[in-house]
Amino acid sequence: MNTRKFIERIGEKTIDAIEEVGYHFSLLVESFYWLLVGPFVKQPVRLRNIFSEMMKIGVLAIPVVILLSFSNGVMMAIQGIVTLQEFDAESQVVPGIAYSVTREFGVLITAIVVAGRSGSAIAARIGSMQMSQEIDALRVMGIEPVRHLVAPIIFSMLVMMPILTIMADSAALIGGGLYTGIVLKLSLGTFIDRCFDVLVVYDVMQGLYKSLIFGVLIALVACSNGFSVSGGAEGLGKATTRSVVISIAMIVMADMIFTYFLSR
Amino acid sequence: MVVESESTKDESVIDVQDLVTYYGTRKILDQVNLKVRSGEIMVIMGGSGSGKSTLLRHMLALNQPAAGAIRLFGKDPSKLSAPQLHAIRQRMGVSFQNGALFNSLNVEENVAFPLREHTRLDENTIRIMARMKLEVVNLAGFEKLMPSQLSGGMVKRAALARAIVMDPSLLFFDEPSAGLDPVVSADLDELILRLRDAMKVTIVVVTHELDSAFRIADRILVLDKGKVLILGTVDEVKSSDNKRVQNLLNRKSEDVIVNPDEYLQRLTDDLAGL
Ligand SMILES: Nc1ncnc2c1ncn2[C@@H]1O[C@H](COP(=O)(O)OP(=O)(O)OP(=O)(O)O)[C@@H](O)[C@H]1O
Ligand SMILES: [Mg+2]
C-alpha cells in the first residue's frame, strides 16, 4: 500500500516536472513570438518595459556582481598560489585564474546574483499581479501578459547577462591580478598581458554563451512560478523561494553539462 | 424595454448557452442560459458564492467552459485567433470586484494605461482623457496617488474610470457599489444609466444592492448555487412568486431550516468518517 503510494507520488511528481518544462518552453516560444511578430500585429514589446527591466536586471546588479567577482578573483589567486607553490609553479597561477574565471566562475557568479536578485523579484512581482487579478485585467484589455511582462524580461536577460558577465570576468581578473601582483611582485599590467596571452576568444565566448542560457533559465523559472501563484501571501512566498532555488539548481547543473561538452 | 420591439432579430452581444463549469470537481455553474441584448443593462444577482463572478469570467473569456458555449459579439472566443480576441476585448471594459488596479502605477497612469497601449494619441491628449474619466467618477485631484493609498471605494471608482477610458461598447462591473456610501453609489447608478443612454453601451452589472439593481436594470438574472433562478424584467422579478426569489428580495436567509433531520444529518455528516 505504502510503496504503491510512494511510486504513485513519484509518477505524479515526474508528470508535474515534465509539464513545468513544457510550460517553460511555451513561455519562451511565446516571448520570442511577441518580440519578433508583435510589432506587426499591433502588440509590440514596449521599449519602455524593456528599459525598465534592463535597469532592474542589469544596471542595479552591477555593484554586487563586481564586488563578488573581485573577491572571487582574489580567493582564486590565494588558493592558486598556495597550491602551485608546492610544485614551484606559482607563476602558472595566471592561466589558471584566466581560464576558470572566463569559462566558469564569472558567469556562474553573475547568474547566481541575478537569480537571487532579479529571479525572486520577478516571481514576486508577477505573483502579486496574479493574486490581485492584474494579469486578468491585462488580458481583458486585450494585452497579452506574456508580451507585456515576460518578453521584455527575456530580452533584457539576453542583453544584460553577457554585459554583466564581461564585467564579472574583468573584476575577477583585476582582483586576481592585484593579489598576484602583491605576492609575486607582478604588475597588474603584466598580469593582464599574460591573461591575454593564454586566453583565446573561445574561452570568453564560452562564458558568454552560458550567460545567455542562464539568463533565459532564470527568466522562465521566475515568470512561470509567478504566474502559478495561488493561495495568498503564503503561496507568493513559496513561489519566490522556489524560483530562486530552482533556477540556481538548474544553473549549476546546466553549467556542469556545458562544461563537460565544451571544456574537454 | 427600450429595445423590446427590435429584440426579435438576434441582437445579443453576449450569448451564453447551457454553460457548465467546475472548479476542481465542484460544479460552480449549471446549465446557465443568458442573452444580453445590445444596449441593455443586465444585472446579475445572487447570494455570495452563487457563481456571479465566475459567470462574469466566462463572459470575459478568461475561463473555459466545461460544457456549453459563449458568444461575444456573435463569435466564440475559444475559436478566435489571438489578434481577433484582442480586437474584441478592446471593445470591452471591465471593473473587477477588487478593482485589479496596477499596483505599480498611480491612479492616472492606471486609467491612461489602455490608451497608451492601444492608441497612438500624444501624451497630453492621453492625460486629458484620463483626467476626464477621473472627473466622471469624482476622483479629480487624486491622480498622483498610488492604488495602495486609496480607500476601497476610491479603488472601485478608479477601476471604473479605467474600464470606460477606451469608450467600450460592452461594459462589465463586478459589484461597483459594494463598500461605497449611498450618495456615491447613487451617483454611480446615474453614471451607468448615462453611459447606456448617451453612448448605447451594453452593460452587465453584478451587484448585491437591491435598490441599485431595480434602479438601473432592464433585466435581472438571479443565480442560486450556480443555477438560473429567474431571468426577467424588474417587474417580472418583483412579482415572481418563486419562494427563493422572494426570500432574496426580502433579504431573508435562504436557508431557513426546512427539515430538522436533514439539518442534523448535515452537521454530523463529516464526523462519520472519523
Ligand atoms: N479560483 C477558484 N478556485 C476554486 N474555487 C473558486 C475559485 N473562484 C471561485 N471559486 C468558488 O466558486 C464559487 C463561486 O464563486 P464566485 O466568485 O463566482 O461567487 P460570487 O457569486 O461572485 O460571490 P460574491 O458575491 O461573494 O462575490 C465559490 O464557491 C467559490 O468558492
Ligand atoms: Mg463575486
Coordinates of C-alpha atoms and ligand atoms in Angstrom, one line a residue:
Chain A
M1 CA 0.0 0.0 0.0
N2 CA 2.7 2.4 1.1
T3 CA 5.1 1.6 -1.7
R4 CA 2.3 1.9 -4.2
K5 CA 1.5 5.4 -2.8
F6 CA 5.2 6.2 -3.0
I7 CA 5.5 5.1 -6.6
E8 CA 2.3 7.0 -7.4
R9 CA 3.8 10.1 -5.9
I10 CA 7.0 9.7 -7.9
G11 CA 4.9 9.3 -11.0
E12 CA 2.8 12.4 -10.2
K13 CA 6.0 14.5 -9.5
T14 CA 7.5 13.4 -12.8
I15 CA 4.5 14.4 -14.7
D16 CA 4.4 17.7 -12.9
A17 CA 8.0 18.3 -13.8
I18 CA 7.5 17.5 -17.4
E19 CA 4.5 19.8 -17.5
E20 CA 6.6 22.5 -16.0
V21 CA 9.4 22.1 -18.5
G22 CA 6.7 22.2 -21.3
Y23 CA 5.3 25.4 -19.8
H24 CA 8.7 27.0 -19.7
F25 CA 9.3 26.1 -23.3
S26 CA 5.9 27.5 -24.3
L27 CA 6.7 30.7 -22.4
L28 CA 10.0 31.0 -24.3
V29 CA 8.4 30.4 -27.7
E30 CA 5.6 32.9 -27.0
S31 CA 8.1 35.5 -25.8
F32 CA 10.1 35.2 -29.0
Y33 CA 6.9 35.3 -31.0
W34 CA 5.9 38.6 -29.5
L35 CA 9.4 40.0 -29.8
L36 CA 9.5 39.2 -33.5
V37 CA 5.9 39.3 -34.6
G38 CA 4.4 41.6 -32.0
P39 CA 5.1 44.9 -33.9
F40 CA 3.2 43.6 -36.9
V41 CA 0.0 42.7 -35.1
K42 CA -0.2 45.9 -33.0
Q43 CA 1.2 44.1 -30.0
P44 CA 4.8 45.4 -29.9
V45 CA 7.0 44.7 -26.9
R46 CA 7.4 48.2 -25.5
L47 CA 10.8 49.8 -25.3
R48 CA 9.7 51.4 -22.1
N49 CA 9.2 48.0 -20.5
I50 CA 12.5 46.7 -21.9
F51 CA 14.5 49.6 -20.5
S52 CA 12.9 49.3 -17.1
E53 CA 13.7 45.6 -17.0
M54 CA 17.3 46.2 -18.2
M55 CA 17.7 48.7 -15.4
K56 CA 16.4 46.3 -12.7
I57 CA 18.0 43.2 -14.0
G58 CA 21.3 44.6 -15.2
V59 CA 22.3 48.0 -14.1
L60 CA 21.3 47.7 -10.5
A61 CA 23.1 44.3 -10.2
I62 CA 26.5 45.7 -11.3
P63 CA 27.9 46.6 -7.9
V64 CA 27.1 43.2 -6.3
V65 CA 28.4 41.3 -9.4
I66 CA 31.6 43.3 -9.4
L67 CA 32.1 43.0 -5.6
L68 CA 31.6 39.2 -5.6
S69 CA 33.7 38.6 -8.7
F70 CA 36.5 40.7 -7.4
S71 CA 36.5 38.8 -4.2
N72 CA 36.3 35.6 -6.1
G73 CA 39.4 36.6 -8.2
V74 CA 41.3 37.3 -5.0
M75 CA 40.3 34.0 -3.5
M76 CA 41.4 32.1 -6.6
A77 CA 44.7 33.8 -6.5
I78 CA 45.3 33.0 -2.9
Q79 CA 44.3 29.3 -3.3
G80 CA 46.1 29.0 -6.6
I81 CA 49.4 30.4 -5.3
V82 CA 49.3 28.2 -2.2
T83 CA 48.6 25.1 -4.3
L84 CA 51.1 25.9 -7.0
Q85 CA 53.9 26.8 -4.6
E86 CA 54.1 23.1 -3.8
F87 CA 55.3 22.5 -7.3
D88 CA 57.3 25.7 -7.6
A89 CA 54.9 26.7 -10.3
E90 CA 53.2 29.7 -8.8
S91 CA 53.6 31.8 -11.9
Q92 CA 51.2 29.4 -13.6
V93 CA 48.5 30.9 -11.4
V94 CA 47.8 33.4 -14.2
P95 CA 46.5 31.0 -16.8
G96 CA 44.7 29.1 -14.0
I97 CA 42.7 32.1 -13.0
A98 CA 42.2 33.4 -16.5
Y99 CA 40.7 30.1 -17.7
S100 CA 38.5 29.4 -14.8
V101 CA 37.2 32.9 -14.5
T102 CA 36.3 33.4 -18.1
R103 CA 34.9 29.9 -18.7
E104 CA 33.3 29.3 -15.4
F105 CA 33.2 31.5 -12.4
G106 CA 32.5 34.9 -13.9
V107 CA 29.3 33.7 -15.5
L108 CA 28.4 31.5 -12.6
I109 CA 28.6 34.3 -10.0
T110 CA 26.7 36.6 -12.3
A111 CA 24.0 34.0 -12.8
I112 CA 23.6 33.4 -9.1
V113 CA 23.5 37.0 -8.3
V114 CA 20.9 37.7 -11.0
A115 CA 18.9 34.6 -9.9
G116 CA 18.9 35.8 -6.3
R117 CA 18.2 39.5 -7.0
S118 CA 16.0 39.5 -10.1
G119 CA 14.6 36.0 -10.2
S120 CA 13.0 36.5 -6.8
A121 CA 11.8 40.0 -7.6
I122 CA 10.3 38.9 -10.9
A123 CA 8.5 35.9 -9.3
A124 CA 7.2 38.2 -6.6
R125 CA 6.1 40.9 -8.9
I126 CA 4.2 38.6 -11.4
G127 CA 2.9 36.5 -8.5
S128 CA 1.4 39.5 -6.7
M129 CA -0.1 40.7 -10.0
Q130 CA -1.6 37.2 -10.4
M131 CA -3.1 37.4 -6.9
S132 CA -4.6 40.9 -7.4
Q133 CA -6.1 39.9 -10.8
E134 CA -3.8 42.4 -12.6
I135 CA -2.9 39.7 -15.0
D136 CA -6.6 39.1 -15.7
A137 CA -7.1 42.8 -16.1
L138 CA -4.3 42.9 -18.7
R139 CA -6.0 40.0 -20.6
V140 CA -9.4 41.6 -20.7
M141 CA -7.8 44.8 -22.0
G142 CA -6.6 42.8 -25.0
I143 CA -3.0 42.9 -23.8
E144 CA -1.1 39.6 -23.8
P145 CA 0.5 39.2 -20.4
V146 CA 3.4 37.2 -21.9
R147 CA 4.2 40.0 -24.3
H148 CA 3.8 42.7 -21.7
L149 CA 5.6 41.1 -18.8
V150 CA 7.7 38.1 -20.0
A151 CA 9.1 39.2 -23.3
P152 CA 10.8 42.3 -22.0
I153 CA 12.4 40.3 -19.2
I154 CA 13.8 37.7 -21.6
F155 CA 15.1 40.3 -24.0
S156 CA 16.8 42.2 -21.1
M157 CA 18.3 39.0 -19.8
L158 CA 19.8 38.3 -23.3
V159 CA 21.3 41.8 -23.4
M160 CA 22.4 42.3 -19.8
M161 CA 23.7 38.8 -18.9
P162 CA 26.7 38.9 -21.3
I163 CA 27.4 42.5 -20.3
L164 CA 27.4 41.6 -16.6
T165 CA 29.5 38.5 -17.3
I166 CA 32.1 40.6 -19.0
M167 CA 32.2 42.9 -16.0
A168 CA 32.4 40.0 -13.7
D169 CA 35.3 38.5 -15.7
S170 CA 37.1 41.8 -15.6
A171 CA 36.6 42.3 -11.9
A172 CA 37.8 38.8 -11.1
L173 CA 40.9 39.2 -13.2
I174 CA 41.7 42.5 -11.6
G175 CA 41.1 41.0 -8.2
G176 CA 43.3 38.0 -9.0
G177 CA 45.9 40.3 -10.7
L178 CA 46.2 42.7 -7.7
Y179 CA 46.7 39.9 -5.3
T180 CA 49.2 38.1 -7.5
G181 CA 50.9 41.4 -8.1
I182 CA 51.4 41.9 -4.4
V183 CA 52.6 38.4 -3.6
L184 CA 54.6 37.6 -6.8
K185 CA 55.7 41.2 -7.4
L186 CA 54.0 41.1 -10.8
S187 CA 52.4 44.4 -12.0
L188 CA 48.7 44.3 -12.9
G189 CA 49.6 45.2 -16.4
T190 CA 51.9 42.2 -16.8
F191 CA 49.2 40.0 -15.2
I192 CA 46.6 41.2 -17.7
D193 CA 49.1 40.8 -20.6
R194 CA 49.7 37.2 -19.6
C195 CA 46.0 36.6 -19.3
F196 CA 45.5 37.8 -22.9
D197 CA 48.5 35.6 -23.9
V198 CA 46.7 32.5 -22.8
L199 CA 43.1 33.4 -23.4
V200 CA 41.5 32.9 -26.8
V201 CA 38.2 34.3 -27.9
Y202 CA 36.7 30.9 -27.4
D203 CA 37.3 31.0 -23.7
V204 CA 35.4 34.2 -23.2
M205 CA 32.7 33.2 -25.6
Q206 CA 32.1 30.0 -23.7
G207 CA 31.2 32.1 -20.6
L208 CA 29.0 34.4 -22.7
Y209 CA 27.1 31.6 -24.4
K210 CA 26.4 30.2 -20.9
S211 CA 25.3 33.6 -19.7
L212 CA 22.6 33.7 -22.4
I213 CA 21.3 30.3 -21.4
F214 CA 21.4 31.0 -17.7
G215 CA 19.6 34.4 -18.2
V216 CA 16.8 32.7 -20.1
L217 CA 16.6 30.0 -17.5
I218 CA 16.3 32.5 -14.7
A219 CA 13.6 34.5 -16.5
L220 CA 11.5 31.4 -17.4
V221 CA 11.6 29.9 -13.9
A222 CA 10.8 33.2 -12.3
C223 CA 7.9 34.1 -14.6
S224 CA 6.3 30.6 -14.6
N225 CA 6.5 30.5 -10.8
G226 CA 5.0 33.9 -10.6
F227 CA 2.1 33.0 -12.9
S228 CA 1.3 29.9 -11.0
V229 CA 0.9 31.6 -7.6
S230 CA -2.2 30.6 -5.8
G231 CA -3.3 30.7 -2.2
G232 CA -2.5 34.1 -0.8
A233 CA 0.7 35.5 0.7
E234 CA 2.0 32.1 1.7
G235 CA 1.8 31.0 -1.9
L236 CA 3.6 34.1 -3.0
G237 CA 6.4 33.4 -0.6
K238 CA 6.7 29.9 -1.7
A239 CA 6.8 30.8 -5.4
T240 CA 9.5 33.4 -4.7
T241 CA 11.7 31.0 -2.8
R242 CA 11.0 28.2 -5.3
S243 CA 12.1 30.3 -8.2
V244 CA 15.4 31.2 -6.7
V245 CA 16.2 27.6 -5.5
I246 CA 15.1 26.0 -8.8
S247 CA 16.9 28.5 -11.0
I248 CA 20.2 28.2 -9.1
A249 CA 20.0 24.4 -9.1
M250 CA 19.3 24.4 -12.8
I251 CA 22.1 26.9 -13.5
V252 CA 24.7 24.8 -11.6
M253 CA 23.5 21.5 -13.3
A254 CA 23.3 23.1 -16.7
D255 CA 26.8 24.5 -16.1
M256 CA 28.2 21.1 -15.3
I257 CA 26.7 19.7 -18.5
F258 CA 28.1 22.5 -20.6
T259 CA 31.5 22.3 -19.1
Y260 CA 31.6 18.6 -19.9
F261 CA 30.9 19.2 -23.5
L262 CA 32.8 22.5 -24.0
S263 CA 35.9 22.2 -21.9
R264 CA 37.4 18.8 -22.5
Chain B
M1 CA -37.6 47.7 -22.5
V2 CA -36.4 50.3 -25.0
V3 CA -35.2 47.8 -27.5
E4 CA -38.0 45.3 -26.9
S5 CA -39.5 45.8 -30.4
E6 CA -36.2 45.1 -32.1
S7 CA -35.3 42.2 -29.9
T8 CA -36.9 39.7 -32.2
K9 CA -33.9 39.8 -34.5
D10 CA -30.9 38.4 -32.8
E11 CA -29.0 41.3 -31.4
S12 CA -27.4 39.7 -28.5
V13 CA -24.0 41.0 -27.6
I14 CA -23.4 38.1 -25.3
D15 CA -24.9 34.7 -25.7
V16 CA -24.4 32.1 -23.0
Q17 CA -25.7 28.7 -23.9
D18 CA -26.0 25.8 -21.4
L19 CA -22.9 26.9 -19.6
V20 CA -21.5 24.3 -17.1
T21 CA -18.3 24.9 -15.2
Y22 CA -16.3 23.4 -12.4
Y23 CA -13.6 24.4 -10.0
G24 CA -11.9 21.1 -9.4
T25 CA -14.7 18.7 -9.0
R26 CA -17.1 21.3 -7.6
K27 CA -19.8 22.4 -10.1
I28 CA -20.0 26.1 -10.0
L29 CA -22.4 26.9 -12.8
D30 CA -25.0 24.5 -14.1
Q31 CA -26.8 25.0 -17.4
V32 CA -26.8 28.8 -17.4
N33 CA -28.5 30.4 -20.3
L34 CA -28.4 34.1 -20.9
K35 CA -28.6 36.5 -23.8
V36 CA -27.5 40.1 -23.2
R37 CA -29.0 42.4 -25.9
S38 CA -27.4 45.3 -27.4
G39 CA -27.9 48.5 -25.3
E40 CA -29.4 46.9 -22.3
I41 CA -28.4 46.8 -18.7
M42 CA -28.3 43.3 -17.4
V43 CA -28.0 42.9 -13.7
I44 CA -26.7 39.6 -12.2
M45 CA -27.7 39.0 -8.6
G46 CA -27.5 36.1 -6.2
G47 CA -26.1 35.1 -2.9
S48 CA -22.4 35.2 -2.1
G49 CA -20.7 32.3 -3.7
S50 CA -23.5 31.6 -6.1
G51 CA -21.2 32.0 -9.1
K52 CA -21.7 35.5 -10.3
S53 CA -18.1 36.4 -10.6
T54 CA -17.4 33.1 -12.3
L55 CA -20.1 33.7 -14.8
L56 CA -18.5 37.1 -15.5
R57 CA -15.1 35.5 -16.0
H58 CA -16.7 33.2 -18.6
M59 CA -18.2 36.2 -20.4
L60 CA -14.8 37.8 -20.4
A61 CA -13.3 34.6 -21.9
L62 CA -10.9 34.3 -19.0
N63 CA -12.3 30.8 -18.1
Q64 CA -13.1 27.9 -20.5
P65 CA -16.5 26.3 -20.1
A66 CA -16.6 22.6 -19.3
A67 CA -19.7 22.3 -21.4
G68 CA -21.9 24.8 -23.3
A69 CA -20.7 27.8 -25.2
I70 CA -20.2 31.5 -25.0
R71 CA -20.6 34.0 -27.9
L72 CA -19.3 37.6 -27.7
F73 CA -20.4 39.8 -30.5
G74 CA -21.6 36.7 -32.2
K75 CA -18.2 35.0 -32.1
D76 CA -17.0 32.1 -30.0
P77 CA -13.8 33.4 -28.2
S78 CA -12.3 30.0 -27.9
K79 CA -12.2 29.7 -31.7
L80 CA -10.7 33.1 -32.3
S81 CA -7.1 33.8 -33.1
A82 CA -5.2 35.9 -30.6
P83 CA -5.4 39.2 -32.6
Q84 CA -9.1 38.7 -33.1
L85 CA -9.7 38.1 -29.4
H86 CA -7.6 41.2 -28.6
A87 CA -9.7 43.2 -31.0
I88 CA -12.9 42.1 -29.4
R89 CA -11.5 42.7 -25.9
Q90 CA -10.6 46.3 -26.8
R91 CA -14.3 46.9 -27.3
M92 CA -14.9 45.7 -23.7
G93 CA -14.3 47.5 -20.4
V94 CA -14.1 45.6 -17.1
S95 CA -14.1 46.7 -13.5
F96 CA -13.2 43.7 -11.3
Q97 CA -14.7 43.0 -7.9
N98 CA -11.4 44.0 -6.2
G99 CA -10.5 46.7 -8.7
A100 CA -7.4 45.0 -10.1
L101 CA -5.6 48.3 -10.5
F102 CA -2.0 48.0 -11.4
N103 CA -0.2 48.5 -8.1
S104 CA 3.0 49.8 -9.7
L105 CA 1.2 52.6 -11.4
N106 CA -0.5 55.7 -10.0
V107 CA -4.2 56.4 -10.5
E108 CA -3.8 58.5 -13.6
E109 CA -1.3 56.0 -15.2
N110 CA -3.8 53.2 -14.4
V111 CA -6.6 55.0 -16.2
A112 CA -4.3 56.0 -19.1
F113 CA -2.8 52.6 -19.5
P114 CA -5.3 51.2 -22.1
L115 CA -4.9 54.4 -24.2
R116 CA -1.1 54.1 -24.0
E117 CA -1.2 50.5 -25.1
H118 CA -3.8 50.7 -27.8
T119 CA -3.8 54.2 -29.3
R120 CA -1.2 56.5 -30.8
L121 CA -2.5 59.6 -29.1
D122 CA 0.0 62.0 -27.9
E123 CA 0.9 62.3 -24.2
N124 CA -1.1 65.4 -23.5
T125 CA -4.3 64.0 -25.0
I126 CA -3.9 60.8 -23.1
R127 CA -3.6 62.7 -19.8
I128 CA -6.5 64.9 -20.6
M129 CA -8.7 61.9 -21.4
A130 CA -7.6 60.1 -18.3
R131 CA -8.4 63.1 -16.2
M132 CA -11.8 63.5 -17.8
K133 CA -12.7 60.0 -16.8
L134 CA -11.4 60.6 -13.3
E135 CA -13.7 63.7 -13.2
V136 CA -16.6 61.5 -14.2
V137 CA -16.1 59.1 -11.2
N138 CA -15.3 62.0 -8.8
L139 CA -11.7 61.3 -8.4
A140 CA -10.3 64.6 -9.7
G141 CA -7.3 65.6 -7.6
F142 CA -6.2 62.1 -6.8
E143 CA -4.3 61.4 -10.0
K144 CA -0.9 61.0 -8.4
L145 CA -1.9 58.6 -5.6
M146 CA -0.8 55.0 -5.8
P147 CA -3.5 52.3 -5.5
S148 CA -2.3 51.3 -2.0
Q149 CA -3.1 54.8 -0.9
L150 CA -6.7 54.7 -1.9
S151 CA -9.8 53.7 0.1
G152 CA -11.8 50.8 -1.0
G153 CA -14.4 52.9 -2.7
M154 CA -11.8 55.0 -4.4
V155 CA -10.2 51.9 -5.9
K156 CA -13.6 50.9 -7.2
R157 CA -14.1 54.3 -8.9
A158 CA -10.6 54.3 -10.3
A159 CA -11.2 50.9 -11.8
L160 CA -14.4 52.2 -13.3
A161 CA -12.6 55.1 -14.8
R162 CA -10.1 52.7 -16.3
A163 CA -12.9 50.5 -17.6
I164 CA -14.6 53.3 -19.6
V165 CA -11.5 55.1 -20.8
M166 CA -11.5 53.4 -24.2
D167 CA -15.2 54.2 -24.7
P168 CA -16.1 50.5 -24.9
S169 CA -19.3 49.2 -26.3
L170 CA -19.6 46.5 -23.7
L171 CA -19.0 47.1 -20.0
F172 CA -18.8 44.7 -17.0
F173 CA -19.0 45.9 -13.4
D174 CA -18.5 43.4 -10.6
E175 CA -20.0 44.9 -7.5
P176 CA -19.5 48.5 -8.5
S177 CA -21.2 49.9 -5.4
A178 CA -20.2 47.5 -2.7
G179 CA -18.5 49.5 0.0
L180 CA -19.5 52.8 -1.3
D181 CA -21.6 55.3 0.7
P182 CA -25.2 55.7 -0.5
V183 CA -24.6 59.1 -2.2
V184 CA -21.6 57.9 -4.3
S185 CA -23.4 54.7 -5.1
A186 CA -26.4 56.5 -6.3
D187 CA -24.1 58.7 -8.4
L188 CA -22.7 55.6 -9.9
D189 CA -26.1 54.3 -10.8
E190 CA -26.7 57.6 -12.6
L191 CA -23.4 57.2 -14.4
I192 CA -24.3 53.7 -15.5
L193 CA -27.6 54.9 -16.9
R194 CA -26.0 57.8 -18.6
L195 CA -23.4 55.6 -20.3
R196 CA -26.1 53.5 -21.6
D197 CA -28.3 56.3 -22.7
A198 CA -25.7 58.6 -24.2
M199 CA -23.4 56.1 -25.8
K200 CA -25.6 53.0 -26.2
V201 CA -23.2 50.9 -24.2
T202 CA -24.3 47.4 -23.3
I203 CA -23.7 46.9 -19.6
V204 CA -23.5 43.8 -17.3
V205 CA -23.5 44.6 -13.6
V206 CA -23.1 42.2 -10.8
T207 CA -24.5 43.6 -7.6
H208 CA -25.9 42.8 -4.2
E209 CA -27.7 46.1 -3.8
L210 CA -31.4 45.6 -4.5
D211 CA -32.2 49.3 -4.7
S212 CA -29.4 49.8 -7.2
A213 CA -30.4 46.8 -9.2
F214 CA -34.0 47.9 -9.5
R215 CA -33.0 51.4 -10.4
I216 CA -30.7 50.5 -13.3
A217 CA -31.7 47.1 -14.6
D218 CA -33.5 46.4 -17.8
R219 CA -33.4 42.8 -16.9
I220 CA -32.2 40.8 -13.9
L221 CA -30.7 37.4 -13.7
V222 CA -30.8 35.8 -10.3
L223 CA -28.3 32.9 -9.7
D224 CA -28.7 30.4 -7.0
K225 CA -26.0 27.9 -6.3
G226 CA -24.9 28.1 -9.9
K227 CA -28.4 27.7 -11.4
V228 CA -30.5 30.4 -13.0
L229 CA -33.4 31.1 -10.6
I230 CA -35.1 33.6 -12.7
L231 CA -34.3 35.8 -15.7
G232 CA -36.7 38.7 -16.4
T233 CA -37.5 42.4 -16.3
V234 CA -37.5 44.2 -13.0
D235 CA -41.3 43.9 -12.7
E236 CA -41.2 40.2 -13.6
V237 CA -38.6 39.6 -10.9
K238 CA -40.5 41.7 -8.3
S239 CA -43.8 39.9 -8.9
S240 CA -42.3 36.5 -9.1
D241 CA -43.9 34.0 -6.7
N242 CA -40.9 31.8 -6.5
K243 CA -40.1 31.5 -2.8
R244 CA -36.4 31.8 -3.1
V245 CA -36.6 34.9 -5.2
Q246 CA -38.9 36.4 -2.6
N247 CA -36.5 35.5 0.1
L248 CA -33.8 37.2 -1.7
L249 CA -35.9 40.3 -2.3
N250 CA -37.0 40.4 1.3
R251 CA -33.4 39.8 2.5
K252 CA -34.4 36.6 4.3
S253 CA -31.9 33.9 4.8
E254 CA -32.4 31.3 2.0
D255 CA -31.5 28.5 4.3
V256 CA -34.5 28.7 6.6
I257 CA -34.4 25.2 8.1
V258 CA -36.9 23.1 6.5
N259 CA -36.2 19.7 7.9
P260 CA -34.6 19.2 11.3
D261 CA -33.4 15.7 10.4
E262 CA -31.6 16.9 7.3
Y263 CA -30.1 19.7 9.4
L264 CA -28.8 17.2 12.0
Q265 CA -27.6 15.0 9.2
R266 CA -25.6 17.9 7.7
L267 CA -24.0 18.7 11.0
T268 CA -22.9 15.2 11.6
D269 CA -22.0 14.2 8.0
D270 CA -18.3 14.6 8.2
L271 CA -18.0 13.1 11.6
A272 CA -19.0 9.7 10.4
G273 CA -15.7 9.2 8.6
L274 CA -13.6 9.8 11.6
Ligands
LIG1 N1 -10.1 30.3 -8.3 C1 -11.0 29.5 -7.7 N2 -10.7 28.2 -7.3 C2 -11.6 27.4 -6.7 N3 -12.8 27.8 -6.4 C3 -13.2 29.0 -6.7 C4 -12.4 29.9 -7.4 N4 -13.0 31.1 -7.6 C5 -14.2 30.9 -7.1 N5 -14.4 29.7 -6.6 C6 -15.6 29.1 -6.0 O1 -16.7 29.3 -6.9 C7 -17.9 29.6 -6.2 C8 -18.5 30.8 -6.9 O2 -17.6 31.9 -6.7 P1 -17.9 33.4 -7.3 O3 -16.7 34.2 -7.0 O4 -18.3 33.2 -8.7 O5 -19.1 33.8 -6.4 P2 -19.8 35.2 -6.3 O6 -21.2 34.9 -6.7 O7 -19.1 36.2 -7.2 O8 -19.7 35.6 -4.8 P3 -19.6 37.0 -4.1 O9 -20.9 37.7 -4.2 O10 -19.1 36.7 -2.7 O11 -18.5 37.8 -4.9 C9 -17.5 29.8 -4.8 O12 -18.0 28.7 -4.1 C10 -16.0 29.8 -4.7 O13 -15.5 29.2 -3.6
MG2 MG -18.0 37.9 -6.8

